[in-house]
mmCIF file of N, CA and C in Angstrom:
data_model
loop_
_atom_site.group_PDB
_atom_site.id
_atom_site.type_symbol
_atom_site.label_atom_id
_atom_site.label_comp_id
_atom_site.label_asym_id
_atom_site.label_seq_id
_atom_site.Cartn_x
_atom_site.Cartn_y
_atom_site.Cartn_z
ATOM 1 N N MET J 142 -18.402 -96.393 -25.877
ATOM 2 C CA MET J 142 -17.134 -96.609 -25.178
ATOM 3 C C MET J 142 -17.077 -98.076 -24.743
ATOM 4 N N ASP J 143 -16.035 -98.761 -25.156
ATOM 5 C CA ASP J 143 -15.934 -100.175 -24.811
ATOM 6 C C ASP J 143 -15.305 -100.363 -23.429
ATOM 7 N N LEU J 144 -15.280 -101.621 -22.996
ATOM 8 C CA LEU J 144 -14.806 -101.960 -21.655
ATOM 9 C C LEU J 144 -13.373 -101.490 -21.405
ATOM 10 N N LEU J 145 -12.490 -101.687 -22.387
ATOM 11 C CA LEU J 145 -11.087 -101.302 -22.182
ATOM 12 C C LEU J 145 -10.923 -99.795 -22.042
ATOM 13 N N ASP J 146 -11.737 -99.009 -22.758
ATOM 14 C CA ASP J 146 -11.691 -97.552 -22.600
ATOM 15 C C ASP J 146 -12.146 -97.148 -21.199
ATOM 16 N N LYS J 147 -13.181 -97.806 -20.695
ATOM 17 C CA LYS J 147 -13.654 -97.521 -19.336
ATOM 18 C C LYS J 147 -12.596 -97.901 -18.303
ATOM 19 N N LEU J 148 -11.945 -99.035 -18.545
ATOM 20 C CA LEU J 148 -10.897 -99.471 -17.619
ATOM 21 C C LEU J 148 -9.739 -98.487 -17.574
ATOM 22 N N ARG J 149 -9.417 -97.871 -18.693
ATOM 23 C CA ARG J 149 -8.303 -96.911 -18.747
ATOM 24 C C ARG J 149 -8.524 -95.769 -17.755
ATOM 25 N N LYS J 150 -9.773 -95.325 -17.603
ATOM 26 C CA LYS J 150 -10.063 -94.247 -16.643
ATOM 27 C C LYS J 150 -9.734 -94.692 -15.221
ATOM 28 N N TYR J 151 -10.125 -95.924 -14.878
ATOM 29 C CA TYR J 151 -9.819 -96.439 -13.545
ATOM 30 C C TYR J 151 -8.319 -96.666 -13.378
ATOM 31 N N GLU J 152 -7.668 -97.135 -14.424
ATOM 32 C CA GLU J 152 -6.220 -97.350 -14.361
ATOM 33 C C GLU J 152 -5.482 -96.040 -14.138
ATOM 34 N N ASN J 153 -5.933 -94.981 -14.798
ATOM 35 C CA ASN J 153 -5.291 -93.675 -14.615
ATOM 36 C C ASN J 153 -5.465 -93.172 -13.186
ATOM 37 N N LEU J 154 -6.659 -93.339 -12.620
ATOM 38 C CA LEU J 154 -6.886 -92.961 -11.225
ATOM 39 C C LEU J 154 -6.027 -93.823 -10.301
ATOM 40 N N HIS J 155 -5.948 -95.090 -10.627
ATOM 41 C CA HIS J 155 -5.155 -96.030 -9.852
ATOM 42 C C HIS J 155 -3.685 -95.613 -9.802
ATOM 43 N N ILE J 156 -3.162 -95.174 -10.933
ATOM 44 C CA ILE J 156 -1.766 -94.736 -11.001
ATOM 45 C C ILE J 156 -1.527 -93.536 -10.090
ATOM 46 N N ILE J 157 -2.489 -92.637 -10.019
ATOM 47 C CA ILE J 157 -2.356 -91.471 -9.125
ATOM 48 C C ILE J 157 -2.219 -91.928 -7.678
ATOM 49 N N PHE J 158 -3.118 -92.828 -7.244
ATOM 50 C CA PHE J 158 -3.038 -93.336 -5.871
ATOM 51 C C PHE J 158 -1.729 -94.082 -5.628
ATOM 52 N N TRP J 159 -1.301 -94.858 -6.619
ATOM 53 C CA TRP J 159 -0.059 -95.625 -6.511
ATOM 54 C C TRP J 159 1.121 -94.673 -6.323
ATOM 55 N N LEU J 160 1.167 -93.610 -7.105
ATOM 56 C CA LEU J 160 2.263 -92.640 -6.981
ATOM 57 C C LEU J 160 2.233 -91.917 -5.643
ATOM 58 N N ILE J 161 1.037 -91.584 -5.169
ATOM 59 C CA ILE J 161 0.928 -90.936 -3.858
ATOM 60 C C ILE J 161 1.429 -91.876 -2.770
ATOM 61 N N LYS J 162 1.008 -93.156 -2.844
ATOM 62 C CA LYS J 162 1.441 -94.148 -1.852
ATOM 63 C C LYS J 162 2.960 -94.258 -1.832
ATOM 64 N N ASP J 163 3.561 -94.403 -3.009
ATOM 65 C CA ASP J 163 5.017 -94.556 -3.062
ATOM 66 C C ASP J 163 5.750 -93.284 -2.655
ATOM 67 N N THR J 164 5.178 -92.133 -2.944
ATOM 68 C CA THR J 164 5.777 -90.868 -2.505
ATOM 69 C C THR J 164 5.725 -90.750 -0.988
ATOM 70 N N CYS J 165 4.589 -91.170 -0.406
ATOM 71 C CA CYS J 165 4.492 -91.170 1.060
ATOM 72 C C CYS J 165 5.519 -92.116 1.667
ATOM 73 N N TRP J 166 5.753 -93.233 1.011
ATOM 74 C CA TRP J 166 6.756 -94.192 1.485
ATOM 75 C C TRP J 166 8.129 -93.534 1.469
ATOM 76 N N MET J 167 8.464 -92.900 0.359
ATOM 77 C CA MET J 167 9.767 -92.269 0.224
ATOM 78 C C MET J 167 9.951 -91.159 1.263
ATOM 79 N N LEU J 168 8.897 -90.354 1.493
ATOM 80 C CA LEU J 168 8.986 -89.236 2.431
ATOM 81 C C LEU J 168 8.690 -89.642 3.868
ATOM 82 N N GLU J 169 8.385 -90.928 4.067
ATOM 83 C CA GLU J 169 8.079 -91.483 5.383
ATOM 84 C C GLU J 169 6.867 -90.834 6.043
ATOM 85 N N PHE J 170 5.851 -90.570 5.232
ATOM 86 C CA PHE J 170 4.565 -90.105 5.754
ATOM 87 C C PHE J 170 3.758 -91.358 6.076
ATOM 88 N N LYS J 171 4.001 -91.917 7.246
ATOM 89 C CA LYS J 171 3.499 -93.238 7.585
ATOM 90 C C LYS J 171 1.978 -93.349 7.500
ATOM 91 N N TRP J 172 1.273 -92.472 8.159
ATOM 92 C CA TRP J 172 -0.178 -92.635 8.227
ATOM 93 C C TRP J 172 -0.849 -92.287 6.904
ATOM 94 N N LEU J 173 -0.338 -91.303 6.185
ATOM 95 C CA LEU J 173 -0.910 -90.984 4.877
ATOM 96 C C LEU J 173 -0.632 -92.123 3.895
ATOM 97 N N GLY J 174 0.569 -92.661 3.921
ATOM 98 C CA GLY J 174 0.902 -93.789 3.050
ATOM 99 C C GLY J 174 0.033 -94.998 3.339
ATOM 100 N N THR J 175 -0.205 -95.247 4.625
ATOM 101 C CA THR J 175 -1.071 -96.366 5.027
ATOM 102 C C THR J 175 -2.496 -96.127 4.553
ATOM 103 N N PHE J 176 -2.969 -94.900 4.709
ATOM 104 C CA PHE J 176 -4.333 -94.565 4.292
ATOM 105 C C PHE J 176 -4.501 -94.693 2.778
ATOM 106 N N VAL J 177 -3.558 -94.171 2.010
ATOM 107 C CA VAL J 177 -3.657 -94.180 0.547
ATOM 108 C C VAL J 177 -3.462 -95.591 -0.010
ATOM 109 N N MET J 178 -2.824 -96.452 0.751
ATOM 110 C CA MET J 178 -2.647 -97.837 0.319
ATOM 111 C C MET J 178 -4.002 -98.516 0.100
ATOM 112 N N ILE J 179 -4.986 -98.187 0.898
ATOM 113 C CA ILE J 179 -6.300 -98.841 0.834
ATOM 114 C C ILE J 179 -6.991 -98.595 -0.511
ATOM 115 N N PRO J 180 -7.182 -97.333 -0.954
ATOM 116 C CA PRO J 180 -7.813 -97.166 -2.277
ATOM 117 C C PRO J 180 -6.939 -97.667 -3.425
ATOM 118 N N THR J 181 -5.624 -97.667 -3.238
ATOM 119 C CA THR J 181 -4.733 -98.185 -4.275
ATOM 120 C C THR J 181 -5.002 -99.668 -4.498
ATOM 121 N N LEU J 182 -5.047 -100.430 -3.410
ATOM 122 C CA LEU J 182 -5.321 -101.862 -3.515
ATOM 123 C C LEU J 182 -6.760 -102.126 -3.968
ATOM 124 N N PHE J 183 -7.699 -101.327 -3.471
ATOM 125 C CA PHE J 183 -9.104 -101.500 -3.866
ATOM 126 C C PHE J 183 -9.266 -101.294 -5.370
ATOM 127 N N LEU J 184 -8.674 -100.235 -5.900
ATOM 128 C CA LEU J 184 -8.773 -99.987 -7.342
ATOM 129 C C LEU J 184 -8.115 -101.096 -8.146
ATOM 130 N N ALA J 185 -7.005 -101.631 -7.659
ATOM 131 C CA ALA J 185 -6.352 -102.745 -8.356
ATOM 132 C C ALA J 185 -7.282 -103.955 -8.410
ATOM 133 N N LEU J 186 -7.954 -104.254 -7.306
ATOM 134 C CA LEU J 186 -8.923 -105.354 -7.291
ATOM 135 C C LEU J 186 -10.113 -105.065 -8.200
ATOM 136 N N PHE J 187 -10.607 -103.840 -8.160
ATOM 137 C CA PHE J 187 -11.731 -103.441 -9.004
ATOM 138 C C PHE J 187 -11.385 -103.640 -10.481
ATOM 139 N N ILE J 188 -10.192 -103.237 -10.859
ATOM 140 C CA ILE J 188 -9.740 -103.383 -12.251
ATOM 141 C C ILE J 188 -9.642 -104.866 -12.619
ATOM 142 N N ILE J 189 -9.184 -105.700 -11.688
ATOM 143 C CA ILE J 189 -9.142 -107.142 -11.950
ATOM 144 C C ILE J 189 -10.547 -107.666 -12.249
ATOM 145 N N PHE J 190 -11.505 -107.328 -11.393
ATOM 146 C CA PHE J 190 -12.863 -107.839 -11.576
ATOM 147 C C PHE J 190 -13.508 -107.319 -12.852
ATOM 148 N N LYS J 191 -13.180 -106.104 -13.234
ATOM 149 C CA LYS J 191 -13.732 -105.548 -14.473
ATOM 150 C C LYS J 191 -13.061 -106.131 -15.714
ATOM 151 N N SER J 192 -11.886 -106.712 -15.557
ATOM 152 C CA SER J 192 -11.168 -107.242 -16.715
ATOM 153 C C SER J 192 -11.210 -108.766 -16.788
ATOM 154 N N ILE J 193 -12.114 -109.388 -16.047
ATOM 155 C CA ILE J 193 -12.154 -110.851 -15.969
ATOM 156 C C ILE J 193 -12.297 -111.491 -17.349
ATOM 157 N N LYS J 194 -13.055 -110.913 -18.229
ATOM 158 C CA LYS J 194 -13.288 -111.542 -19.534
ATOM 159 C C LYS J 194 -12.348 -111.022 -20.622
ATOM 160 N N THR J 195 -11.229 -110.455 -20.212
ATOM 161 C CA THR J 195 -10.259 -109.946 -21.190
ATOM 162 C C THR J 195 -8.910 -110.619 -20.954
ATOM 163 N N LYS J 196 -8.045 -110.516 -21.941
ATOM 164 C CA LYS J 196 -6.701 -111.070 -21.751
ATOM 165 C C LYS J 196 -5.887 -110.212 -20.784
ATOM 166 N N GLU J 197 -6.352 -109.011 -20.500
ATOM 167 C CA GLU J 197 -5.670 -108.110 -19.563
ATOM 168 C C GLU J 197 -5.774 -108.585 -18.118
ATOM 169 N N LEU J 198 -6.635 -109.559 -17.868
ATOM 170 C CA LEU J 198 -6.836 -110.066 -16.504
ATOM 171 C C LEU J 198 -5.514 -110.462 -15.853
ATOM 172 N N PHE J 199 -4.683 -111.185 -16.576
ATOM 173 C CA PHE J 199 -3.430 -111.681 -16.000
ATOM 174 C C PHE J 199 -2.449 -110.533 -15.733
ATOM 175 N N LEU J 200 -2.429 -109.563 -16.613
ATOM 176 C CA LEU J 200 -1.579 -108.389 -16.423
ATOM 177 C C LEU J 200 -2.056 -107.588 -15.210
ATOM 178 N N ASN J 201 -3.359 -107.375 -15.101
ATOM 179 C CA ASN J 201 -3.909 -106.622 -13.973
ATOM 180 C C ASN J 201 -3.720 -107.364 -12.652
ATOM 181 N N THR J 202 -3.784 -108.693 -12.694
ATOM 182 C CA THR J 202 -3.542 -109.470 -11.478
ATOM 183 C C THR J 202 -2.077 -109.360 -11.060
ATOM 184 N N ALA J 203 -1.174 -109.369 -12.028
ATOM 185 C CA ALA J 203 0.243 -109.184 -11.723
ATOM 186 C C ALA J 203 0.477 -107.824 -11.073
ATOM 187 N N ILE J 204 -0.185 -106.794 -11.587
ATOM 188 C CA ILE J 204 -0.051 -105.450 -11.011
ATOM 189 C C ILE J 204 -0.565 -105.443 -9.575
ATOM 190 N N PHE J 205 -1.697 -106.110 -9.335
ATOM 191 C CA PHE J 205 -2.222 -106.189 -7.968
ATOM 192 C C PHE J 205 -1.204 -106.827 -7.027
ATOM 193 N N PHE J 206 -0.586 -107.942 -7.456
ATOM 194 C CA PHE J 206 0.404 -108.597 -6.598
ATOM 195 C C PHE J 206 1.626 -107.704 -6.387
ATOM 196 N N TRP J 207 2.023 -106.975 -7.413
ATOM 197 C CA TRP J 207 3.157 -106.058 -7.280
ATOM 198 C C TRP J 207 2.840 -104.993 -6.223
ATOM 199 N N ILE J 208 1.669 -104.394 -6.332
ATOM 200 C CA ILE J 208 1.287 -103.347 -5.380
ATOM 201 C C ILE J 208 1.109 -103.931 -3.979
ATOM 202 N N SER J 209 0.585 -105.148 -3.889
ATOM 203 C CA SER J 209 0.453 -105.803 -2.577
ATOM 204 C C SER J 209 1.824 -106.009 -1.941
ATOM 205 N N ALA J 210 2.766 -106.491 -2.737
ATOM 206 C CA ALA J 210 4.128 -106.699 -2.223
ATOM 207 C C ALA J 210 4.738 -105.382 -1.791
ATOM 208 N N ASN J 211 4.588 -104.368 -2.620
ATOM 209 C CA ASN J 211 5.114 -103.045 -2.311
ATOM 210 C C ASN J 211 4.491 -102.496 -1.035
ATOM 211 N N SER J 212 3.189 -102.663 -0.905
ATOM 212 C CA SER J 212 2.475 -102.151 0.270
ATOM 213 C C SER J 212 2.917 -102.870 1.531
ATOM 214 N N PHE J 213 3.081 -104.188 1.442
ATOM 215 C CA PHE J 213 3.551 -104.958 2.592
ATOM 216 C C PHE J 213 4.942 -104.493 3.012
ATOM 217 N N TRP J 214 5.813 -104.354 2.034
ATOM 218 C CA TRP J 214 7.177 -103.899 2.305
ATOM 219 C C TRP J 214 7.148 -102.524 2.974
ATOM 220 N N MET J 215 6.337 -101.617 2.428
ATOM 221 C CA MET J 215 6.204 -100.275 2.988
ATOM 222 C C MET J 215 5.757 -100.342 4.450
ATOM 223 N N MET J 216 4.740 -101.163 4.725
ATOM 224 C CA MET J 216 4.217 -101.258 6.086
ATOM 225 C C MET J 216 5.271 -101.826 7.047
ATOM 226 N N MET J 217 6.035 -102.793 6.593
ATOM 227 C CA MET J 217 7.073 -103.373 7.449
ATOM 228 C C MET J 217 8.132 -102.321 7.792
ATOM 229 N N GLU J 218 8.491 -101.496 6.821
ATOM 230 C CA GLU J 218 9.464 -100.428 7.092
ATOM 231 C C GLU J 218 8.871 -99.339 7.976
ATOM 232 N N PHE J 219 7.619 -98.971 7.705
ATOM 233 C CA PHE J 219 6.983 -97.903 8.487
ATOM 234 C C PHE J 219 6.886 -98.263 9.966
ATOM 235 N N PHE J 220 6.541 -99.500 10.251
ATOM 236 C CA PHE J 220 6.217 -99.862 11.623
ATOM 237 C C PHE J 220 7.249 -100.807 12.244
ATOM 238 N N ASN J 221 8.506 -100.642 11.772
ATOM 239 C CA ASN J 221 9.688 -101.274 12.369
ATOM 240 C C ASN J 221 9.611 -102.800 12.455
ATOM 241 N N HIS J 222 9.193 -103.407 11.371
ATOM 242 C CA HIS J 222 9.195 -104.865 11.277
ATOM 243 C C HIS J 222 10.013 -105.290 10.051
ATOM 244 N N ASP J 223 11.168 -104.664 9.899
ATOM 245 C CA ASP J 223 12.022 -104.935 8.734
ATOM 246 C C ASP J 223 12.335 -106.412 8.546
ATOM 247 N N HIS J 224 12.358 -107.155 9.633
ATOM 248 C CA HIS J 224 12.703 -108.575 9.545
ATOM 249 C C HIS J 224 11.648 -109.383 8.784
ATOM 250 N N TYR J 225 10.462 -108.818 8.554
ATOM 251 C CA TYR J 225 9.413 -109.506 7.794
ATOM 252 C C TYR J 225 9.329 -109.058 6.333
ATOM 253 N N LYS J 226 10.054 -108.014 5.976
ATOM 254 C CA LYS J 226 9.861 -107.445 4.643
ATOM 255 C C LYS J 226 10.227 -108.406 3.512
ATOM 256 N N ASN J 227 11.066 -109.398 3.777
ATOM 257 C CA ASN J 227 11.403 -110.363 2.727
ATOM 258 C C ASN J 227 10.210 -111.216 2.300
ATOM 259 N N PHE J 228 9.167 -111.271 3.147
ATOM 260 C CA PHE J 228 7.956 -111.987 2.756
ATOM 261 C C PHE J 228 7.242 -111.303 1.590
ATOM 262 N N ALA J 229 7.628 -110.076 1.292
ATOM 263 C CA ALA J 229 7.084 -109.387 0.117
ATOM 264 C C ALA J 229 7.472 -110.129 -1.159
ATOM 265 N N GLY J 230 8.474 -110.975 -1.076
ATOM 266 C CA GLY J 230 8.884 -111.769 -2.232
ATOM 267 C C GLY J 230 7.798 -112.726 -2.713
ATOM 268 N N ILE J 231 6.900 -113.126 -1.820
ATOM 269 C CA ILE J 231 5.819 -114.048 -2.213
ATOM 270 C C ILE J 231 4.883 -113.386 -3.227
ATOM 271 N N PRO J 232 4.282 -112.231 -2.910
ATOM 272 C CA PRO J 232 3.427 -111.613 -3.936
ATOM 273 C C PRO J 232 4.215 -111.128 -5.150
ATOM 274 N N PHE J 233 5.487 -110.737 -4.962
ATOM 275 C CA PHE J 233 6.299 -110.388 -6.138
ATOM 276 C C PHE J 233 6.417 -111.602 -7.055
ATOM 277 N N GLY J 234 6.688 -112.768 -6.468
ATOM 278 C CA GLY J 234 6.791 -113.996 -7.245
ATOM 279 C C GLY J 234 5.492 -114.342 -7.955
ATOM 280 N N LEU J 235 4.372 -114.181 -7.258
ATOM 281 C CA LEU J 235 3.071 -114.425 -7.888
ATOM 282 C C LEU J 235 2.846 -113.473 -9.056
ATOM 283 N N GLY J 236 3.285 -112.235 -8.899
ATOM 284 C CA GLY J 236 3.181 -111.271 -9.989
ATOM 285 C C GLY J 236 3.957 -111.725 -11.212
ATOM 286 N N PHE J 237 5.166 -112.251 -10.989
ATOM 287 C CA PHE J 237 5.962 -112.777 -12.115
ATOM 288 C C PHE J 237 5.248 -113.941 -12.799
ATOM 289 N N ILE J 238 4.612 -114.790 -12.012
ATOM 290 C CA ILE J 238 3.882 -115.923 -12.595
ATOM 291 C C ILE J 238 2.749 -115.419 -13.488
ATOM 292 N N PHE J 239 1.994 -114.445 -13.001
ATOM 293 C CA PHE J 239 0.879 -113.920 -13.794
ATOM 294 C C PHE J 239 1.358 -113.188 -15.041
ATOM 295 N N ILE J 240 2.492 -112.506 -14.948
ATOM 296 C CA ILE J 240 3.072 -111.879 -16.144
ATOM 297 C C ILE J 240 3.451 -112.962 -17.147
ATOM 298 N N GLY J 241 4.054 -114.040 -16.654
ATOM 299 C CA GLY J 241 4.413 -115.150 -17.529
ATOM 300 C C GLY J 241 3.199 -115.752 -18.220
ATOM 301 N N VAL J 242 2.109 -115.939 -17.455
ATOM 302 C CA VAL J 242 0.875 -116.478 -18.038
ATOM 303 C C VAL J 242 0.334 -115.523 -19.091
ATOM 304 N N PHE J 243 0.361 -114.233 -18.807
ATOM 305 C CA PHE J 243 -0.121 -113.234 -19.769
ATOM 306 C C PHE J 243 0.639 -113.340 -21.084
ATOM 307 N N TYR J 244 1.964 -113.368 -21.010
ATOM 308 C CA TYR J 244 2.751 -113.430 -22.239
ATOM 309 C C TYR J 244 2.637 -114.790 -22.927
ATOM 310 N N TRP J 245 2.492 -115.858 -22.158
ATOM 311 C CA TRP J 245 2.304 -117.178 -22.762
ATOM 312 C C TRP J 245 0.985 -117.217 -23.530
ATOM 313 N N LYS J 246 -0.087 -116.699 -22.918
ATOM 314 C CA LYS J 246 -1.387 -116.682 -23.602
ATOM 315 C C LYS J 246 -1.339 -115.785 -24.835
ATOM 316 N N THR J 247 -0.654 -114.661 -24.740
ATOM 317 C CA THR J 247 -0.516 -113.771 -25.885
ATOM 318 C C THR J 247 0.243 -114.473 -27.004
ATOM 319 N N TYR J 248 1.309 -115.183 -26.660
ATOM 320 C CA TYR J 248 2.102 -115.924 -27.637
ATOM 321 C C TYR J 248 1.249 -117.002 -28.303
ATOM 322 N N LYS J 249 0.513 -117.762 -27.508
ATOM 323 C CA LYS J 249 -0.323 -118.836 -28.049
ATOM 324 C C LYS J 249 -1.422 -118.278 -28.946
ATOM 325 N N LEU J 250 -1.991 -117.135 -28.566
ATOM 326 C CA LEU J 250 -3.027 -116.503 -29.390
ATOM 327 C C LEU J 250 -2.441 -116.082 -30.728
ATOM 328 N N ASN J 251 -1.264 -115.491 -30.699
ATOM 329 C CA ASN J 251 -0.600 -115.070 -31.944
ATOM 330 C C ASN J 251 -0.229 -116.270 -32.811
ATOM 331 N N GLN J 252 0.122 -117.392 -32.174
ATOM 332 C CA GLN J 252 0.455 -118.603 -32.921
ATOM 333 C C GLN J 252 -0.777 -119.158 -33.640
ATOM 334 N N SER J 253 -1.930 -119.095 -32.971
ATOM 335 C CA SER J 253 -3.139 -119.642 -33.590
ATOM 336 C C SER J 253 -3.682 -118.737 -34.699
ATOM 337 N N ILE J 254 -3.365 -117.452 -34.641
ATOM 338 C CA ILE J 254 -3.809 -116.517 -35.672
ATOM 339 C C ILE J 254 -2.960 -116.681 -36.935
ATOM 340 N N SER J 255 -1.668 -116.964 -36.745
ATOM 341 C CA SER J 255 -0.740 -117.065 -37.878
ATOM 342 C C SER J 255 -1.013 -118.243 -38.772
#
């Protein structure tokens, strides 16, 4: 089993936590959503560190920033700090940058193969 196959198992577990977190947000289960946010972010970081030597690193980093932004936004809504939720735009923006880098590197790799 290669590294990417092993990562898929962690990614699948990560998606479960992510869905639980977002469902708690939607249903306003404040403390459960806050609790589930921790393993969601931890797994995202774990996947980043496991994918350091792959081209998936940039994609996984973008996902981490997306989940960080989402989690921050959720926490601001849960604990009545709506006036800060626009700061979630910072990690969202970083996520877009990493997605751009991922596709740029993929494009350049395809150009060198052709």
